[in-house]
Structures are given as structure tokens and as C-alpha cells.
Short mmCIF file of C-alpha atoms in Angstrom, two decimals:
data_model
loop_
_atom_site.label_atom_id
_atom_site.label_comp_id
_atom_site.label_asym_id
_atom_site.label_seq_id
_atom_site.Cartn_x
_atom_site.Cartn_y
_atom_site.Cartn_z
CA UNK A 1 -21.36 -117.02 -109.71
CA UNK A 2 -23.54 -116.97 -112.86
CA UNK A 3 -24.33 -113.44 -111.95
CA UNK A 4 -20.69 -112.53 -111.91
CA UNK A 5 -20.14 -113.94 -115.33
CA UNK A 6 -23.11 -112.07 -116.64
CA UNK A 7 -21.70 -108.92 -115.18
CA UNK A 8 -18.31 -109.57 -116.72
CA UNK A 9 -20.00 -110.14 -120.04
CA UNK A 10 -21.88 -106.88 -119.67
CA UNK A 11 -18.71 -105.14 -118.59
CA UNK A 12 -16.92 -106.53 -121.60
CA UNK A 13 -19.72 -105.37 -123.85
CA UNK A 14 -19.63 -101.94 -122.22
CA UNK A 15 -15.87 -101.78 -122.67
CA UNK A 16 -16.21 -102.64 -126.32
CA UNK A 17 -18.85 -99.94 -126.75
CA UNK A 18 -16.63 -97.45 -124.97
CA UNK A 19 -13.76 -98.39 -127.25
CA UNK A 20 -16.02 -98.00 -130.24
CA UNK A 21 -17.27 -94.63 -128.92
CA UNK A 22 -13.68 -93.55 -128.36
CA UNK A 23 -12.80 -94.45 -131.91
CA UNK A 24 -15.88 -92.65 -133.22
CA UNK A 25 -15.14 -89.65 -131.01
CA UNK A 26 -11.52 -89.60 -132.12
CA UNK A 27 -12.53 -89.81 -135.76
CA UNK A 28 -15.17 -87.14 -135.21
CA UNK A 29 -12.71 -84.92 -133.41
CA UNK A 30 -10.12 -85.40 -136.13
CA UNK A 31 -12.70 -84.57 -138.73
CA UNK A 32 -13.84 -81.52 -136.76
CA UNK A 33 -10.25 -80.45 -136.18
CA UNK A 34 -9.59 -80.61 -139.91
CA UNK A 35 -12.68 -78.60 -140.64
CA UNK A 36 -11.90 -76.11 -137.89
CA UNK A 37 -8.33 -75.83 -139.13
CA UNK A 38 -9.53 -75.24 -142.66
CA UNK A 39 -12.11 -72.73 -141.49
CA UNK A 40 -9.56 -71.02 -139.23
CA UNK A 41 -7.01 -70.90 -142.03
CA UNK A 42 -9.59 -69.53 -144.44
CA UNK A 43 -10.74 -67.00 -141.84
CA UNK A 44 -7.17 -65.97 -141.10
CA UNK A 45 -6.39 -65.66 -144.80
CA UNK A 46 -9.52 -63.61 -145.30
CA UNK A 47 -8.70 -61.40 -142.32
CA UNK A 48 -5.10 -61.05 -143.45
CA UNK A 49 -6.32 -60.00 -146.88
CA UNK A 50 -8.68 -57.46 -145.38
CA UNK A 51 -6.00 -56.19 -143.00
CA UNK A 52 -3.51 -56.00 -145.86
CA UNK A 53 -6.02 -54.11 -147.98
CA UNK A 54 -6.87 -51.76 -145.12
CA UNK A 55 -3.19 -51.27 -144.29
CA UNK A 56 -2.35 -50.63 -147.93
CA UNK A 57 -5.24 -48.18 -148.25
CA UNK A 58 -4.22 -46.45 -145.01
CA UNK A 59 -0.59 -46.28 -146.09
CA UNK A 60 -1.58 -44.96 -149.50
CA UNK A 61 -3.83 -42.36 -147.88
CA UNK A 62 -1.10 -41.34 -145.42
CA UNK A 63 1.48 -41.28 -148.18
CA UNK A 64 -0.83 -39.07 -150.21
CA UNK A 65 -1.32 -36.70 -147.28
CA UNK A 66 2.41 -36.69 -146.50
CA UNK A 67 3.22 -36.12 -150.16
CA UNK A 68 0.70 -33.27 -150.29
CA UNK A 69 2.09 -31.72 -147.10
CA UNK A 70 5.65 -32.17 -148.34
CA UNK A 71 4.75 -30.55 -151.66
CA UNK A 72 3.13 -27.65 -149.78
CA UNK A 73 6.17 -27.28 -147.52
CA UNK A 74 8.52 -27.36 -150.50
CA UNK A 75 6.41 -24.71 -152.22
CA UNK A 76 6.51 -22.53 -149.08
CA UNK A 77 10.28 -22.98 -148.79
CA UNK A 78 10.71 -22.07 -152.46
CA UNK A 79 8.53 -18.99 -151.93
CA UNK A 80 10.58 -17.94 -148.90
CA UNK A 81 13.82 -18.52 -150.80
CA UNK A 82 12.48 -16.41 -153.65
CA UNK A 83 11.56 -13.63 -151.20
CA UNK A 84 14.99 -13.86 -149.59
CA UNK A 85 16.71 -13.67 -152.98
CA UNK A 86 14.58 -10.68 -153.93
CA UNK A 87 15.37 -9.00 -150.60
CA UNK A 88 19.08 -9.71 -151.07
CA UNK A 89 18.93 -8.27 -154.58
CA UNK A 90 17.10 -5.18 -153.30
CA UNK A 91 19.59 -4.75 -150.46
CA UNK A 92 22.44 -5.25 -152.90
CA UNK A 93 21.11 -2.52 -155.18
CA UNK A 94 20.49 -0.25 -152.19
CA UNK A 95 24.01 -0.93 -150.92
CA UNK A 96 25.43 -0.14 -154.36
CA UNK A 97 23.45 3.11 -154.37
CA UNK A 98 24.67 3.98 -150.87
CA UNK A 99 28.27 3.19 -151.80
CA UNK A 100 27.95 5.34 -154.91
CA UNK A 101 26.55 8.18 -152.80
CA UNK A 102 29.43 7.81 -150.34
CA UNK A 103 31.91 7.79 -153.23
CA UNK A 104 30.37 10.97 -154.63
CA UNK A 105 30.54 12.63 -151.21
CA UNK A 106 34.18 11.60 -150.81
CA UNK A 107 34.95 13.02 -154.25
CA UNK A 108 33.21 16.27 -153.30
CA UNK A 109 35.12 16.37 -150.01
CA UNK A 110 38.41 15.80 -151.85
CA UNK A 111 37.62 18.72 -154.14
CA UNK A 112 36.74 20.90 -151.15
CA UNK A 113 39.97 19.89 -149.41
CA UNK A 114 41.91 20.78 -152.54
CA UNK A 115 40.14 24.16 -152.63
CA UNK A 116 40.90 24.68 -148.93
CA UNK A 117 44.55 23.76 -149.50
CA UNK A 118 44.66 26.28 -152.33
CA UNK A 119 43.10 28.94 -150.11
CA UNK A 120 45.46 28.11 -147.25
CA UNK A 121 48.41 28.34 -149.61
CA UNK A 122 47.09 31.68 -150.88
CA UNK A 123 46.68 32.93 -147.30
CA UNK A 124 50.18 31.72 -146.43
CA UNK A 125 51.55 33.59 -149.44
CA UNK A 126 49.67 36.71 -148.35
CA UNK A 127 51.03 36.35 -144.81
CA UNK A 128 54.54 35.91 -146.17
CA UNK A 129 54.08 39.01 -148.31
CA UNK A 130 52.68 40.93 -145.33
CA UNK A 131 55.53 39.67 -143.17
CA UNK A 132 58.07 40.82 -145.73
CA UNK A 133 56.40 44.22 -145.98
CA UNK A 134 56.18 44.48 -142.19
CA UNK A 135 59.84 43.58 -141.81
CA UNK A 136 60.70 46.22 -144.40
CA UNK A 137 58.60 48.81 -142.56
CA UNK A 138 60.12 47.85 -139.20
CA UNK A 139 63.61 48.02 -140.67
CA UNK A 140 62.84 51.41 -142.20
CA UNK A 141 61.35 52.63 -138.91
CA UNK A 142 64.40 51.47 -136.98
CA UNK A 143 66.62 53.11 -139.54
CA UNK A 144 64.65 56.36 -139.26
CA UNK A 145 64.81 56.24 -135.45
CA UNK A 146 68.53 55.49 -135.60
CA UNK A 147 69.10 58.44 -137.94
CA UNK A 148 67.01 60.70 -135.69
CA UNK A 149 68.85 59.44 -132.62
CA UNK A 150 72.24 60.01 -134.22
CA UNK A 151 71.19 63.48 -135.32
CA UNK A 152 69.98 64.40 -131.84
CA UNK A 153 73.09 62.94 -130.26
CA UNK A 154 75.34 64.77 -132.73
CA UNK A 155 73.58 68.05 -131.99
CA UNK A 156 73.94 67.41 -128.29
CA UNK A 157 77.65 66.67 -128.74
CA UNK A 158 78.12 69.88 -130.72
CA UNK A 159 76.42 71.93 -128.02
CA UNK A 160 78.53 70.30 -125.32
CA UNK A 161 81.75 70.81 -127.29
CA UNK A 162 81.01 74.44 -128.22
CA UNK A 163 79.60 75.32 -124.79
CA UNK A 164 76.75 77.32 -126.27
CA UNK A 165 74.64 79.25 -123.70
CA UNK A 166 74.57 79.17 -119.96
CA UNK A 167 72.98 75.77 -119.98
CA UNK A 168 76.37 74.21 -120.79
CA UNK A 169 78.15 75.73 -117.81
CA UNK A 170 79.29 73.17 -115.30
CA UNK A 171 77.22 73.08 -112.17
CA UNK A 172 77.88 71.27 -108.98
CA UNK A 173 75.82 68.14 -108.55
CA UNK A 174 72.66 68.46 -106.53
CA UNK A 175 72.61 66.96 -103.11
CA UNK A 176 69.07 65.62 -103.38
CA UNK A 177 68.62 61.96 -104.45
CA UNK A 178 68.56 61.51 -108.21
CA UNK A 179 66.19 59.33 -110.25
CA UNK A 180 68.01 56.40 -111.84
CA UNK A 181 68.02 56.40 -115.63
CA UNK A 182 67.31 53.16 -117.50
CA UNK A 183 69.59 51.92 -120.28
CA UNK A 184 68.83 51.91 -124.02
CA UNK A 185 69.94 49.08 -126.35
CA UNK A 186 68.30 50.29 -129.58
CA UNK A 187 65.63 47.56 -129.63
CA UNK A 188 62.83 49.60 -128.08
CA UNK A 189 61.32 52.88 -129.32
CA UNK A 190 63.81 55.77 -129.35
CA UNK A 191 61.02 58.34 -129.03
CA UNK A 192 59.75 56.66 -125.84
CA UNK A 193 63.24 56.46 -124.37
CA UNK A 194 63.90 60.08 -125.37
CA UNK A 195 60.76 61.15 -123.49
CA UNK A 196 61.81 59.12 -120.44
CA UNK A 197 65.30 60.63 -120.61
CA UNK A 198 63.88 64.17 -120.70
CA UNK A 199 61.63 63.45 -117.70
CA UNK A 200 64.51 61.98 -115.65
CA UNK A 201 66.84 64.83 -116.70
CA UNK A 202 64.31 67.47 -115.65
CA UNK A 203 63.62 65.68 -112.37
CA UNK A 204 67.35 65.46 -111.61
CA UNK A 205 67.93 69.02 -112.92
CA UNK A 206 70.72 67.96 -115.24
CA UNK A 207 72.47 70.53 -117.38
CA UNK A 208 73.40 69.87 -121.00
CA UNK A 209 76.80 68.43 -120.13
CA UNK A 210 75.31 66.09 -117.55
CA UNK A 211 72.62 65.07 -120.01
CA UNK A 212 75.26 64.21 -122.60
CA UNK A 213 77.26 62.19 -120.10
CA UNK A 214 74.21 60.36 -118.75
CA UNK A 215 72.95 59.61 -122.25
CA UNK A 216 76.30 58.26 -123.39
CA UNK A 217 76.55 56.15 -120.23
CA UNK A 218 73.04 54.70 -120.72
CA UNK A 219 73.64 53.36 -124.24
CA UNK A 220 74.04 49.58 -124.59
CA UNK A 221 74.53 46.96 -127.33
CA UNK A 222 73.76 48.26 -130.85
CA UNK A 223 72.86 51.72 -129.56
CA UNK A 224 76.38 52.16 -128.16
CA UNK A 225 77.91 51.62 -131.62
CA UNK A 226 77.04 55.18 -132.64
CA UNK A 227 79.42 56.64 -130.04
#
């Protein structure tokens, strides 16, 4: 039993030492934790300061580069805009010159058209004058032919009425087929018709009386008015 008590006493002493060690360990740990916290806070603050400085420096450097690039881009854009404005101005002047040239050409064309209209009018006047002269000549020619025709017809009538020569003696009609004589209305050439009449009369062997009768019977329209 004494042994058991001695053991309990030792156990109690050990427990007290353990409690004391626990207290010391707790105090030591608390002290270390405070120091570690302070050191960690200081380290974090130092790192944060360095990171902030590095970040600020990096941002400033990037901002400088971006600002430089932006300035360069703005300068390039301004240069391009200047070139575009110069090109527009040059094209505008060229367009004005082209429009002026077109206007001059149109003015020249208008003058030429006016000259052509004047020439056409002059030609028309000449044609009208020629037409008037031609109508006068045709009228005179028709009048001359009409006078000649009337004279020939009058002579033929006189011969038929006076019975001059044997050619006016009545002869019996020929039994052979006769060539048909065309009519004359005064619109075609009297000389041509007169030649045709002579040919048909000779072919049919007409005497003067028959010729007069056939001629009078062949007249039509205006030509018949002279009878």
C-alpha cells in the first residue's frame, strides 16, 4: 500500500508538472503566435507595398506605351484624313475642270447645231426656189406641148375638112387585124404619144381621115378639152 501512495504522489507531482508545462506551452505558443502574426502582418504589408509599387510601375509603363501607341495611331489617322482631304480637293478641281470642258464642248455643239440649222434652212430655201423654177419650167413645157398639140390637131382638122390630096380620100377598112391605140390624157409627153400614134397609124395603114378620127377618139381628160 505504501507503494501505491508513493505512486499517487508521484502521479500528482507529474500531473502538476504537466499542468505547468501546458501553461508554459500555452503562454509560449501565444507569444509565438503574436510574434508570427506581427511578422506575417509586416511581411504581408511589405509584400503588398512591393506588389502595389510593381503594379503601379507596370500600369504606368503600360499606360505610357498605350498613350504612345494611341498618339501614333491618332497621328496616322490625321495623316490619312489629310491625304483624303487633299485627294478630295484634287478630284474636286479635276471634276470642275472636266465639267468646264464638257460645258465648252456643249456650247461648241450648240453653235454647230445653229450653223447646221442655218445651212439646212438655206438648203430648204434653195430647194423651194428650185422647186418653184422647176414647176414653172414644167408648166411652160406643158403649155408648149399643148400649143404644139393644138396646132397639129388644127392642121389635121383643116386637111380633113378641105380634103387636100389623095391621102384624104375615104378608103375601105383593111381586113387585117389592127394594132390598138392607147389613149392620151395630156399628162404624159405629147411628143412620145405623137410618135406612138404615127407608128400605130402606119402599121394599121390609116389614111388622114382615119387618123383624125382615131386621134379624136383617143383623147381623154384634159387633152379632150381642146376638141
